[in-house]
Amino acid sequence: MAAHSTPESPLPVGEVSRLIGGWIDRLGAVWVEGQITQLSRRPGAGVVFLTLRDPSYDISVSVTCYRQVFDAVADVVGEGARVVVHAKPEWYAPRGQLSLRAAEIKPVGVGELLARLEQLKKALAREGLFAPDRKKPLPFLPHLIGLVCGRASAAERDVLENARHRWPAVRFEVRNVPVQGVHAVPQVMQAVKELDAMDDVDVIVVARGGGSVEDLLPFSDEQLVRAVAQCRTPVVSAIGHEPDSPLLDLVADLRASTPTDAAKKVVPDVGEEYERVRQLRDRARRCVAAFVDREERGLAHALARPSIQDPHRMIDERAEQVTALLDRGRRSLRHHLDRADSELTHTHARVVALSPAATLKRGYAVLQRADGHAVRDPGEVEPGETLRARVSEGDFSVRVDA
């Protein structure tokens, strides 16, 4: 492909096409898998024209093959079928088109598809895309529901009619897309992303009315599964099927068996809610009535107590006890005072009887020397010494004779 060219000496288109064709001719044959979207078998023509499409990435490539190559699988292959083609890239220089020249075509069987889906399922499960802790709870009452479904399909009618029958005020943002075929995956992904980007959409429902394994393949596409896993809005899978489960059921936040079941699970029934409110209101009334009755009985029991009926009774009883204790204290104190007075009188009488003054009154006298000491022994005085004699009524001087 390397060629010298300048704005002054550009390469002709034919030369560029020839160079591209020469490079492509050196490429080897490859096995390619895709879905047939267009099939042209003109009567009498020796060449069959196909278009293979990758549903996940919305990419197509033209394929040509000899009639005998296609006739070997013509009974089992048609538009929409998945096939594996062994082909070599070719460049058609006059039109500048790239195509694949098929030497062998093999249909992809259901068993092989299921085996591939099982492998993809295990790989995504190991990444944690199906983990329960990743699933987001649905709102109790969504105000706006995003619906992805086929145009004028039974699935759309079932979801809309059942949801509005259950809650007439519910609103829908509907995206009509192909739900099978080669255009299903990219358009379903785009619809889901658009609804997820809308702030007022509370939940997204992807609905389809069932189908064969081949019809449900778009809902097991890896790109669609990853797009749903990245949604911030809860997603409900409502693919009407029972035997097989597409991978969308596993990654969605909630699986509904049918579109009708999705409407029942997403939107509450207004009649059931009214009945639930009525039951809760009745239960609340019963609880309040029982509480008031219990409190009234407790109040009546409290009012029947003597302390409530005659609140001064306890005060009067305590007053009587205080009066009795006061009288007892006075009597006890008076008794102690009388006994103390008697003891004091007796003690005073004894003190008086034993006092020196009483002795002096009986005629005794006390002799004291000049220094005031009492004379207790005759040997303590000298002859001619003057002493002082103290008697009951006074004192006088005496002199010691011999």
mmCIF file of N, CA and C in Angstrom, residues 7-135:
data_model
loop_
_atom_site.group_PDB
_atom_site.id
_atom_site.type_symbol
_atom_site.label_atom_id
_atom_site.label_comp_id
_atom_site.label_asym_id
_atom_site.label_seq_id
_atom_site.Cartn_x
_atom_site.Cartn_y
_atom_site.Cartn_z
ATOM 1 N N PRO A 7 0.292 16.356 -3.382
ATOM 2 C CA PRO A 7 -0.838 17.096 -3.955
ATOM 3 C C PRO A 7 -0.642 17.419 -5.435
ATOM 4 N N GLU A 8 0.619 17.546 -5.842
ATOM 5 C CA GLU A 8 0.880 17.868 -7.233
ATOM 6 C C GLU A 8 0.820 16.628 -8.109
ATOM 7 N N SER A 9 1.144 15.470 -7.566
ATOM 8 C CA SER A 9 1.112 14.227 -8.354
ATOM 9 C C SER A 9 0.338 13.168 -7.582
ATOM 10 N N PRO A 10 -0.997 13.285 -7.468
ATOM 11 C CA PRO A 10 -1.790 12.292 -6.732
ATOM 12 C C PRO A 10 -1.926 11.001 -7.521
ATOM 13 N N LEU A 11 -2.334 9.961 -6.807
ATOM 14 C CA LEU A 11 -2.564 8.671 -7.440
ATOM 15 C C LEU A 11 -3.971 8.625 -8.020
ATOM 16 N N PRO A 12 -4.143 8.037 -9.159
ATOM 17 C CA PRO A 12 -5.487 7.869 -9.727
ATOM 18 C C PRO A 12 -6.306 6.910 -8.871
ATOM 19 N N VAL A 13 -7.616 7.049 -8.958
ATOM 20 C CA VAL A 13 -8.513 6.173 -8.194
ATOM 21 C C VAL A 13 -8.290 4.717 -8.568
ATOM 22 N N GLY A 14 -8.107 4.472 -9.831
ATOM 23 C CA GLY A 14 -7.897 3.097 -10.255
ATOM 24 C C GLY A 14 -6.638 2.498 -9.663
ATOM 25 N N GLU A 15 -5.595 3.313 -9.553
ATOM 26 C CA GLU A 15 -4.354 2.809 -8.969
ATOM 27 C C GLU A 15 -4.537 2.506 -7.483
ATOM 28 N N VAL A 16 -5.243 3.413 -6.786
ATOM 29 C CA VAL A 16 -5.499 3.166 -5.377
ATOM 30 C C VAL A 16 -6.319 1.910 -5.194
ATOM 31 N N SER A 17 -7.349 1.750 -6.049
ATOM 32 C CA SER A 17 -8.182 0.554 -5.944
ATOM 33 C C SER A 17 -7.376 -0.695 -6.249
ATOM 34 N N ARG A 18 -6.482 -0.594 -7.213
ATOM 35 C CA ARG A 18 -5.639 -1.744 -7.546
ATOM 36 C C ARG A 18 -4.724 -2.104 -6.376
ATOM 37 N N LEU A 19 -4.138 -1.095 -5.738
ATOM 38 C CA LEU A 19 -3.262 -1.356 -4.588
ATOM 39 C C LEU A 19 -4.032 -1.993 -3.439
ATOM 40 N N ILE A 20 -5.248 -1.477 -3.183
ATOM 41 C CA ILE A 20 -6.067 -2.072 -2.114
ATOM 42 C C ILE A 20 -6.403 -3.517 -2.442
ATOM 43 N N GLY A 21 -6.762 -3.760 -3.715
ATOM 44 C CA GLY A 21 -7.091 -5.124 -4.112
ATOM 45 C C GLY A 21 -5.902 -6.055 -3.996
ATOM 46 N N GLY A 22 -4.704 -5.557 -4.342
ATOM 47 C CA GLY A 22 -3.521 -6.396 -4.214
ATOM 48 C C GLY A 22 -3.236 -6.754 -2.762
ATOM 49 N N TRP A 23 -3.465 -5.793 -1.863
ATOM 50 C CA TRP A 23 -3.228 -6.096 -0.443
ATOM 51 C C TRP A 23 -4.270 -7.079 0.087
ATOM 52 N N ILE A 24 -5.525 -6.911 -0.316
ATOM 53 C CA ILE A 24 -6.588 -7.803 0.163
ATOM 54 C C ILE A 24 -6.405 -9.199 -0.404
ATOM 55 N N ASP A 25 -5.903 -9.305 -1.640
ATOM 56 C CA ASP A 25 -5.693 -10.636 -2.232
ATOM 57 C C ASP A 25 -4.711 -11.461 -1.445
ATOM 58 N N ARG A 26 -3.834 -10.801 -0.718
ATOM 59 C CA ARG A 26 -2.853 -11.548 0.075
ATOM 60 C C ARG A 26 -3.432 -12.066 1.389
ATOM 61 N N LEU A 27 -4.640 -11.645 1.747
ATOM 62 C CA LEU A 27 -5.267 -12.132 2.982
ATOM 63 C C LEU A 27 -5.769 -13.550 2.786
ATOM 64 N N GLY A 28 -5.712 -14.334 3.869
ATOM 65 C CA GLY A 28 -6.167 -15.715 3.799
ATOM 66 C C GLY A 28 -7.653 -15.833 4.112
ATOM 67 N N ALA A 29 -8.170 -17.026 3.925
ATOM 68 C CA ALA A 29 -9.583 -17.301 4.213
ATOM 69 C C ALA A 29 -9.810 -17.348 5.728
ATOM 70 N N VAL A 30 -11.019 -16.958 6.161
ATOM 71 C CA VAL A 30 -11.364 -16.948 7.587
ATOM 72 C C VAL A 30 -12.762 -17.528 7.767
ATOM 73 N N TRP A 31 -13.034 -17.995 8.995
ATOM 74 C CA TRP A 31 -14.380 -18.428 9.363
ATOM 75 C C TRP A 31 -15.094 -17.239 10.001
ATOM 76 N N VAL A 32 -16.250 -16.912 9.491
ATOM 77 C CA VAL A 32 -17.003 -15.751 9.935
ATOM 78 C C VAL A 32 -18.396 -16.201 10.383
ATOM 79 N N GLU A 33 -18.832 -15.675 11.523
ATOM 80 C CA GLU A 33 -20.186 -15.977 11.991
ATOM 81 C C GLU A 33 -21.030 -14.705 11.943
ATOM 82 N N GLY A 34 -22.261 -14.848 11.537
ATOM 83 C CA GLY A 34 -23.171 -13.716 11.495
ATOM 84 C C GLY A 34 -24.584 -14.170 11.210
ATOM 85 N N GLN A 35 -25.454 -13.182 11.023
ATOM 86 C CA GLN A 35 -26.860 -13.453 10.766
ATOM 87 C C GLN A 35 -27.205 -12.934 9.375
ATOM 88 N N ILE A 36 -27.876 -13.770 8.598
ATOM 89 C CA ILE A 36 -28.222 -13.401 7.228
ATOM 90 C C ILE A 36 -29.364 -12.392 7.256
ATOM 91 N N THR A 37 -29.113 -11.211 6.688
ATOM 92 C CA THR A 37 -30.157 -10.187 6.658
ATOM 93 C C THR A 37 -30.746 -10.018 5.262
ATOM 94 N N GLN A 38 -29.966 -10.261 4.247
ATOM 95 C CA GLN A 38 -30.456 -10.174 2.870
ATOM 96 C C GLN A 38 -29.966 -11.396 2.100
ATOM 97 N N LEU A 39 -30.833 -11.939 1.292
ATOM 98 C CA LEU A 39 -30.514 -13.137 0.522
ATOM 99 C C LEU A 39 -31.064 -12.952 -0.889
ATOM 100 N N SER A 40 -30.195 -13.020 -1.869
ATOM 101 C CA SER A 40 -30.603 -12.840 -3.265
ATOM 102 C C SER A 40 -30.211 -14.076 -4.063
ATOM 103 N N ARG A 41 -31.246 -14.821 -4.518
ATOM 104 C CA ARG A 41 -31.030 -16.029 -5.360
ATOM 105 C C ARG A 41 -31.824 -15.830 -6.653
ATOM 106 N N ARG A 42 -31.175 -15.256 -7.603
ATOM 107 C CA ARG A 42 -31.849 -15.014 -8.886
ATOM 108 C C ARG A 42 -31.921 -16.302 -9.689
ATOM 109 N N PRO A 43 -33.081 -16.581 -10.263
ATOM 110 C CA PRO A 43 -33.220 -17.813 -11.068
ATOM 111 C C PRO A 43 -32.230 -17.839 -12.226
ATOM 112 N N GLY A 44 -31.537 -18.933 -12.337
ATOM 113 C CA GLY A 44 -30.578 -19.108 -13.411
ATOM 114 C C GLY A 44 -29.221 -18.507 -13.147
ATOM 115 N N ALA A 45 -29.088 -17.674 -12.075
ATOM 116 C CA ALA A 45 -27.794 -17.060 -11.784
ATOM 117 C C ALA A 45 -26.904 -18.070 -11.082
ATOM 118 N N GLY A 46 -25.632 -18.023 -11.383
ATOM 119 C CA GLY A 46 -24.701 -18.966 -10.777
ATOM 120 C C GLY A 46 -24.111 -18.465 -9.476
ATOM 121 N N VAL A 47 -24.417 -17.233 -9.086
ATOM 122 C CA VAL A 47 -23.867 -16.650 -7.865
ATOM 123 C C VAL A 47 -25.021 -16.220 -6.959
ATOM 124 N N VAL A 48 -24.870 -16.460 -5.639
ATOM 125 C CA VAL A 48 -25.846 -16.059 -4.625
ATOM 126 C C VAL A 48 -25.225 -14.944 -3.794
ATOM 127 N N PHE A 49 -26.026 -13.891 -3.556
ATOM 128 C CA PHE A 49 -25.541 -12.746 -2.789
ATOM 129 C C PHE A 49 -26.190 -12.757 -1.394
ATOM 130 N N LEU A 50 -25.347 -12.611 -0.372
ATOM 131 C CA LEU A 50 -25.807 -12.583 1.025
ATOM 132 C C LEU A 50 -25.286 -11.324 1.711
ATOM 133 N N THR A 51 -25.935 -10.977 2.790
ATOM 134 C CA THR A 51 -25.420 -9.930 3.685
ATOM 135 C C THR A 51 -25.383 -10.508 5.093
ATOM 136 N N LEU A 52 -24.181 -10.572 5.669
ATOM 137 C CA LEU A 52 -24.013 -11.053 7.046
ATOM 138 C C LEU A 52 -23.928 -9.852 7.976
ATOM 139 N N ARG A 53 -24.620 -9.945 9.069
ATOM 140 C CA ARG A 53 -24.679 -8.828 10.022
ATOM 141 C C ARG A 53 -24.329 -9.316 11.420
ATOM 142 N N ASP A 54 -23.577 -8.473 12.134
ATOM 143 C CA ASP A 54 -23.273 -8.737 13.552
ATOM 144 C C ASP A 54 -24.278 -7.952 14.384
ATOM 145 N N PRO A 55 -25.249 -8.628 15.016
ATOM 146 C CA PRO A 55 -26.291 -7.886 15.752
ATOM 147 C C PRO A 55 -25.733 -7.064 16.909
ATOM 148 N N SER A 56 -24.647 -7.505 17.493
ATOM 149 C CA SER A 56 -24.132 -6.810 18.672
ATOM 150 C C SER A 56 -23.515 -5.471 18.320
ATOM 151 N N TYR A 57 -22.875 -5.392 17.182
ATOM 152 C CA TYR A 57 -22.142 -4.179 16.830
ATOM 153 C C TYR A 57 -22.731 -3.444 15.623
ATOM 154 N N ASP A 58 -23.859 -3.952 15.070
ATOM 155 C CA ASP A 58 -24.539 -3.279 13.965
ATOM 156 C C ASP A 58 -23.588 -3.073 12.786
ATOM 157 N N ILE A 59 -22.894 -4.145 12.418
ATOM 158 C CA ILE A 59 -21.933 -4.120 11.305
ATOM 159 C C ILE A 59 -22.329 -5.208 10.314
ATOM 160 N N SER A 60 -22.275 -4.872 9.027
ATOM 161 C CA SER A 60 -22.647 -5.829 7.976
ATOM 162 C C SER A 60 -21.510 -5.959 6.972
ATOM 163 N N VAL A 61 -21.497 -7.099 6.280
ATOM 164 C CA VAL A 61 -20.521 -7.337 5.234
ATOM 165 C C VAL A 61 -21.190 -8.175 4.142
ATOM 166 N N SER A 62 -20.863 -7.874 2.900
ATOM 167 C CA SER A 62 -21.439 -8.608 1.770
ATOM 168 C C SER A 62 -20.699 -9.916 1.567
ATOM 169 N N VAL A 63 -21.464 -10.950 1.169
ATOM 170 C CA VAL A 63 -20.906 -12.278 0.930
ATOM 171 C C VAL A 63 -21.450 -12.792 -0.402
ATOM 172 N N THR A 64 -20.573 -13.349 -1.206
ATOM 173 C CA THR A 64 -20.984 -14.005 -2.447
ATOM 174 C C THR A 64 -20.509 -15.444 -2.420
ATOM 175 N N CYS A 65 -21.272 -16.293 -3.065
ATOM 176 C CA CYS A 65 -20.872 -17.706 -3.151
ATOM 177 C C CYS A 65 -21.486 -18.303 -4.412
ATOM 178 N N TYR A 66 -20.906 -19.374 -4.859
ATOM 179 C CA TYR A 66 -21.477 -20.074 -6.004
ATOM 180 C C TYR A 66 -22.765 -20.766 -5.586
ATOM 181 N N ARG A 67 -23.607 -20.963 -6.578
ATOM 182 C CA ARG A 67 -24.935 -21.498 -6.282
ATOM 183 C C ARG A 67 -24.855 -22.859 -5.625
ATOM 184 N N GLN A 68 -23.930 -23.704 -6.076
ATOM 185 C CA GLN A 68 -23.842 -25.040 -5.499
ATOM 186 C C GLN A 68 -23.410 -25.014 -4.032
ATOM 187 N N VAL A 69 -22.631 -23.960 -3.642
ATOM 188 C CA VAL A 69 -22.243 -23.820 -2.229
ATOM 189 C C VAL A 69 -23.467 -23.524 -1.371
ATOM 190 N N PHE A 70 -24.345 -22.625 -1.870
ATOM 191 C CA PHE A 70 -25.531 -22.290 -1.077
ATOM 192 C C PHE A 70 -26.593 -23.378 -1.143
ATOM 193 N N ASP A 71 -26.689 -24.061 -2.296
ATOM 194 C CA ASP A 71 -27.714 -25.104 -2.426
ATOM 195 C C ASP A 71 -27.509 -26.220 -1.408
ATOM 196 N N ALA A 72 -26.267 -26.403 -0.916
ATOM 197 C CA ALA A 72 -26.018 -27.458 0.068
ATOM 198 C C ALA A 72 -26.728 -27.190 1.396
ATOM 199 N N VAL A 73 -27.035 -25.927 1.680
ATOM 200 C CA VAL A 73 -27.698 -25.584 2.951
ATOM 201 C C VAL A 73 -28.981 -24.802 2.712
ATOM 202 N N ALA A 74 -29.454 -24.757 1.489
ATOM 203 C CA ALA A 74 -30.615 -23.930 1.165
ATOM 204 C C ALA A 74 -31.862 -24.357 1.916
ATOM 205 N N ASP A 75 -31.978 -25.634 2.267
ATOM 206 C CA ASP A 75 -33.181 -26.116 2.947
ATOM 207 C C ASP A 75 -33.251 -25.659 4.410
ATOM 208 N N VAL A 76 -32.119 -25.334 5.032
ATOM 209 C CA VAL A 76 -32.107 -24.987 6.465
ATOM 210 C C VAL A 76 -31.639 -23.566 6.723
ATOM 211 N N VAL A 77 -31.299 -22.838 5.688
ATOM 212 C CA VAL A 77 -30.765 -21.484 5.854
ATOM 213 C C VAL A 77 -31.645 -20.510 5.093
ATOM 214 N N GLY A 78 -31.992 -19.424 5.757
ATOM 215 C CA GLY A 78 -32.771 -18.362 5.135
ATOM 216 C C GLY A 78 -32.462 -17.050 5.821
ATOM 217 N N GLU A 79 -33.205 -16.008 5.454
ATOM 218 C CA GLU A 79 -32.980 -14.721 6.096
ATOM 219 C C GLU A 79 -33.292 -14.804 7.588
ATOM 220 N N GLY A 80 -32.390 -14.247 8.396
ATOM 221 C CA GLY A 80 -32.527 -14.294 9.854
ATOM 222 C C GLY A 80 -31.781 -15.443 10.495
ATOM 223 N N ALA A 81 -31.282 -16.387 9.687
ATOM 224 C CA ALA A 81 -30.571 -17.546 10.244
ATOM 225 C C ALA A 81 -29.142 -17.157 10.588
ATOM 226 N N ARG A 82 -28.629 -17.805 11.608
ATOM 227 C CA ARG A 82 -27.224 -17.631 11.979
ATOM 228 C C ARG A 82 -26.395 -18.703 11.278
ATOM 229 N N VAL A 83 -25.310 -18.263 10.657
ATOM 230 C CA VAL A 83 -24.470 -19.190 9.903
ATOM 231 C C VAL A 83 -23.005 -18.901 10.191
ATOM 232 N N VAL A 84 -22.198 -19.910 9.887
ATOM 233 C CA VAL A 84 -20.747 -19.774 9.934
ATOM 234 C C VAL A 84 -20.242 -19.971 8.515
ATOM 235 N N VAL A 85 -19.488 -19.015 8.010
ATOM 236 C CA VAL A 85 -19.056 -19.007 6.611
ATOM 237 C C VAL A 85 -17.540 -19.072 6.551
ATOM 238 N N HIS A 86 -17.037 -19.967 5.696
ATOM 239 C CA HIS A 86 -15.598 -20.009 5.422
ATOM 240 C C HIS A 86 -15.384 -19.244 4.125
ATOM 241 N N ALA A 87 -14.748 -18.066 4.217
ATOM 242 C CA ALA A 87 -14.688 -17.184 3.057
ATOM 243 C C ALA A 87 -13.360 -16.454 3.014
ATOM 244 N N LYS A 88 -13.070 -15.964 1.778
ATOM 245 C CA LYS A 88 -11.840 -15.183 1.564
ATOM 246 C C LYS A 88 -12.234 -13.763 1.158
ATOM 247 N N PRO A 89 -11.594 -12.743 1.766
ATOM 248 C CA PRO A 89 -11.912 -11.361 1.381
ATOM 249 C C PRO A 89 -11.550 -11.106 -0.086
ATOM 250 N N GLU A 90 -12.444 -10.359 -0.745
ATOM 251 C CA GLU A 90 -12.216 -9.973 -2.134
ATOM 252 C C GLU A 90 -12.510 -8.484 -2.305
ATOM 253 N N TRP A 91 -11.828 -7.870 -3.242
ATOM 254 C CA TRP A 91 -12.012 -6.449 -3.523
ATOM 255 C C TRP A 91 -12.517 -6.296 -4.950
ATOM 256 N N TYR A 92 -13.708 -5.682 -5.081
ATOM 257 C CA TYR A 92 -14.284 -5.441 -6.392
ATOM 258 C C TYR A 92 -13.870 -4.036 -6.824
ATOM 259 N N ALA A 93 -12.827 -3.989 -7.643
ATOM 260 C CA ALA A 93 -12.205 -2.714 -7.987
ATOM 261 C C ALA A 93 -13.141 -1.735 -8.686
ATOM 262 N N PRO A 94 -13.986 -2.152 -9.647
ATOM 263 C CA PRO A 94 -14.812 -1.151 -10.349
ATOM 264 C C PRO A 94 -15.692 -0.340 -9.407
ATOM 265 N N ARG A 95 -16.194 -0.938 -8.358
ATOM 266 C CA ARG A 95 -17.060 -0.207 -7.425
ATOM 267 C C ARG A 95 -16.376 0.106 -6.092
ATOM 268 N N GLY A 96 -15.181 -0.374 -5.920
ATOM 269 C CA GLY A 96 -14.475 -0.136 -4.668
ATOM 270 C C GLY A 96 -15.180 -0.760 -3.469
ATOM 271 N N GLN A 97 -15.646 -1.997 -3.616
ATOM 272 C CA GLN A 97 -16.396 -2.675 -2.564
ATOM 273 C C GLN A 97 -15.637 -3.900 -2.082
ATOM 274 N N LEU A 98 -15.727 -4.106 -0.759
ATOM 275 C CA LEU A 98 -15.126 -5.283 -0.137
ATOM 276 C C LEU A 98 -16.230 -6.315 0.106
ATOM 277 N N SER A 99 -15.944 -7.550 -0.201
ATOM 278 C CA SER A 99 -16.903 -8.629 0.040
ATOM 279 C C SER A 99 -16.137 -9.878 0.417
ATOM 280 N N LEU A 100 -16.893 -10.887 0.805
ATOM 281 C CA LEU A 100 -16.309 -12.187 1.152
ATOM 282 C C LEU A 100 -16.786 -13.215 0.148
ATOM 283 N N ARG A 101 -15.854 -13.998 -0.375
ATOM 284 C CA ARG A 101 -16.200 -15.096 -1.287
ATOM 285 C C ARG A 101 -16.270 -16.374 -0.467
ATOM 286 N N ALA A 102 -17.508 -16.890 -0.289
ATOM 287 C CA ALA A 102 -17.727 -18.042 0.583
ATOM 288 C C ALA A 102 -17.445 -19.329 -0.162
ATOM 289 N N ALA A 103 -16.692 -20.191 0.483
ATOM 290 C CA ALA A 103 -16.441 -21.527 -0.068
ATOM 291 C C ALA A 103 -17.243 -22.593 0.667
ATOM 292 N N GLU A 104 -17.753 -22.256 1.891
ATOM 293 C CA GLU A 104 -18.544 -23.224 2.668
ATOM 294 C C GLU A 104 -19.432 -22.451 3.635
ATOM 295 N N ILE A 105 -20.645 -22.928 3.773
ATOM 296 C CA ILE A 105 -21.615 -22.309 4.681
ATOM 297 C C ILE A 105 -22.167 -23.386 5.600
ATOM 298 N N LYS A 106 -22.124 -23.093 6.936
ATOM 299 C CA LYS A 106 -22.645 -24.035 7.933
ATOM 300 C C LYS A 106 -23.690 -23.325 8.798
ATOM 301 N N PRO A 107 -24.849 -23.891 8.920
ATOM 302 C CA PRO A 107 -25.833 -23.280 9.823
ATOM 303 C C PRO A 107 -25.449 -23.527 11.280
ATOM 304 N N VAL A 108 -25.731 -22.558 12.125
ATOM 305 C CA VAL A 108 -25.479 -22.711 13.556
ATOM 306 C C VAL A 108 -26.717 -23.334 14.176
ATOM 307 N N GLY A 109 -26.591 -24.534 14.728
ATOM 308 C CA GLY A 109 -27.723 -25.240 15.297
ATOM 309 C C GLY A 109 -28.135 -24.682 16.647
ATOM 310 N N VAL A 110 -29.356 -25.070 17.059
ATOM 311 C CA VAL A 110 -29.875 -24.613 18.348
ATOM 312 C C VAL A 110 -29.010 -25.116 19.487
ATOM 313 N N GLY A 111 -28.586 -26.340 19.411
ATOM 314 C CA GLY A 111 -27.744 -26.897 20.471
ATOM 315 C C GLY A 111 -26.445 -26.132 20.622
ATOM 316 N N GLU A 112 -25.844 -25.773 19.503
ATOM 317 C CA GLU A 112 -24.596 -25.009 19.562
ATOM 318 C C GLU A 112 -24.848 -23.616 20.122
ATOM 319 N N LEU A 113 -25.984 -23.000 19.729
ATOM 320 C CA LEU A 113 -26.325 -21.689 20.270
ATOM 321 C C LEU A 113 -26.506 -21.741 21.778
ATOM 322 N N LEU A 114 -27.213 -22.785 22.240
ATOM 323 C CA LEU A 114 -27.426 -22.922 23.687
ATOM 324 C C LEU A 114 -26.115 -23.161 24.414
ATOM 325 N N ALA A 115 -25.206 -23.922 23.817
ATOM 326 C CA ALA A 115 -23.904 -24.165 24.444
ATOM 327 C C ALA A 115 -23.116 -22.863 24.557
ATOM 328 N N ARG A 116 -23.180 -22.035 23.509
ATOM 329 C CA ARG A 116 -22.478 -20.757 23.562
ATOM 330 C C ARG A 116 -23.107 -19.835 24.620
ATOM 331 N N LEU A 117 -24.432 -19.863 24.671
ATOM 332 C CA LEU A 117 -25.104 -19.043 25.679
ATOM 333 C C LEU A 117 -24.731 -19.496 27.088
ATOM 334 N N GLU A 118 -24.588 -20.792 27.285
ATOM 335 C CA GLU A 118 -24.210 -21.302 28.605
ATOM 336 C C GLU A 118 -22.808 -20.849 28.980
ATOM 337 N N GLN A 119 -21.896 -20.868 28.001
ATOM 338 C CA GLN A 119 -20.537 -20.378 28.270
ATOM 339 C C GLN A 119 -20.548 -18.890 28.600
ATOM 340 N N LEU A 120 -21.316 -18.113 27.819
ATOM 341 C CA LEU A 120 -21.417 -16.671 28.095
ATOM 342 C C LEU A 120 -22.054 -16.435 29.461
ATOM 343 N N LYS A 121 -23.041 -17.234 29.802
ATOM 344 C CA LYS A 121 -23.702 -17.100 31.102
ATOM 345 C C LYS A 121 -22.716 -17.315 32.239
ATOM 346 N N LYS A 122 -21.884 -18.350 32.136
ATOM 347 C CA LYS A 122 -20.894 -18.617 33.179
ATOM 348 C C LYS A 122 -19.862 -17.491 33.263
ATOM 349 N N ALA A 123 -19.444 -16.983 32.111
ATOM 350 C CA ALA A 123 -18.442 -15.906 32.114
ATOM 351 C C ALA A 123 -19.003 -14.645 32.762
ATOM 352 N N LEU A 124 -20.230 -14.280 32.421
ATOM 353 C CA LEU A 124 -20.836 -13.084 33.019
ATOM 354 C C LEU A 124 -21.121 -13.284 34.504
ATOM 355 N N ALA A 125 -21.466 -14.510 34.873
ATOM 356 C CA ALA A 125 -21.713 -14.789 36.296
ATOM 357 C C ALA A 125 -20.436 -14.635 37.108
ATOM 358 N N ARG A 126 -19.311 -15.068 36.524
ATOM 359 C CA ARG A 126 -18.029 -14.907 37.235
ATOM 360 C C ARG A 126 -17.696 -13.424 37.424
ATOM 361 N N GLU A 127 -18.132 -12.577 36.524
ATOM 362 C CA GLU A 127 -17.901 -11.134 36.671
ATOM 363 C C GLU A 127 -18.828 -10.509 37.708
ATOM 364 N N GLY A 128 -19.820 -11.250 38.141
ATOM 365 C CA GLY A 128 -20.734 -10.727 39.153
ATOM 366 C C GLY A 128 -21.915 -9.967 38.606
ATOM 367 N N LEU A 129 -22.186 -10.064 37.298
ATOM 368 C CA LEU A 129 -23.291 -9.301 36.711
ATOM 369 C C LEU A 129 -24.650 -9.820 37.148
ATOM 370 N N PHE A 130 -24.708 -11.085 37.626
ATOM 371 C CA PHE A 130 -25.992 -11.655 38.041
ATOM 372 C C PHE A 130 -26.133 -11.696 39.565
ATOM 373 N N ALA A 131 -25.192 -11.090 40.278
ATOM 374 C CA ALA A 131 -25.215 -11.171 41.744
ATOM 375 C C ALA A 131 -26.464 -10.487 42.303
ATOM 376 N N PRO A 132 -27.104 -11.091 43.317
ATOM 377 C CA PRO A 132 -28.319 -10.488 43.887
ATOM 378 C C PRO A 132 -28.072 -9.119 44.517
ATOM 379 N N ASP A 133 -26.867 -8.896 45.073
ATOM 380 C CA ASP A 133 -26.627 -7.611 45.735
ATOM 381 C C ASP A 133 -26.509 -6.447 44.744
ATOM 382 N N ARG A 134 -26.409 -6.744 43.444
ATOM 383 C CA ARG A 134 -26.362 -5.677 42.449
ATOM 384 C C ARG A 134 -27.760 -5.226 42.028
ATOM 385 N N LYS A 135 -28.751 -6.000 42.361
ATOM 386 C CA LYS A 135 -30.101 -5.692 41.884
ATOM 387 C C LYS A 135 -30.699 -4.547 42.695
#
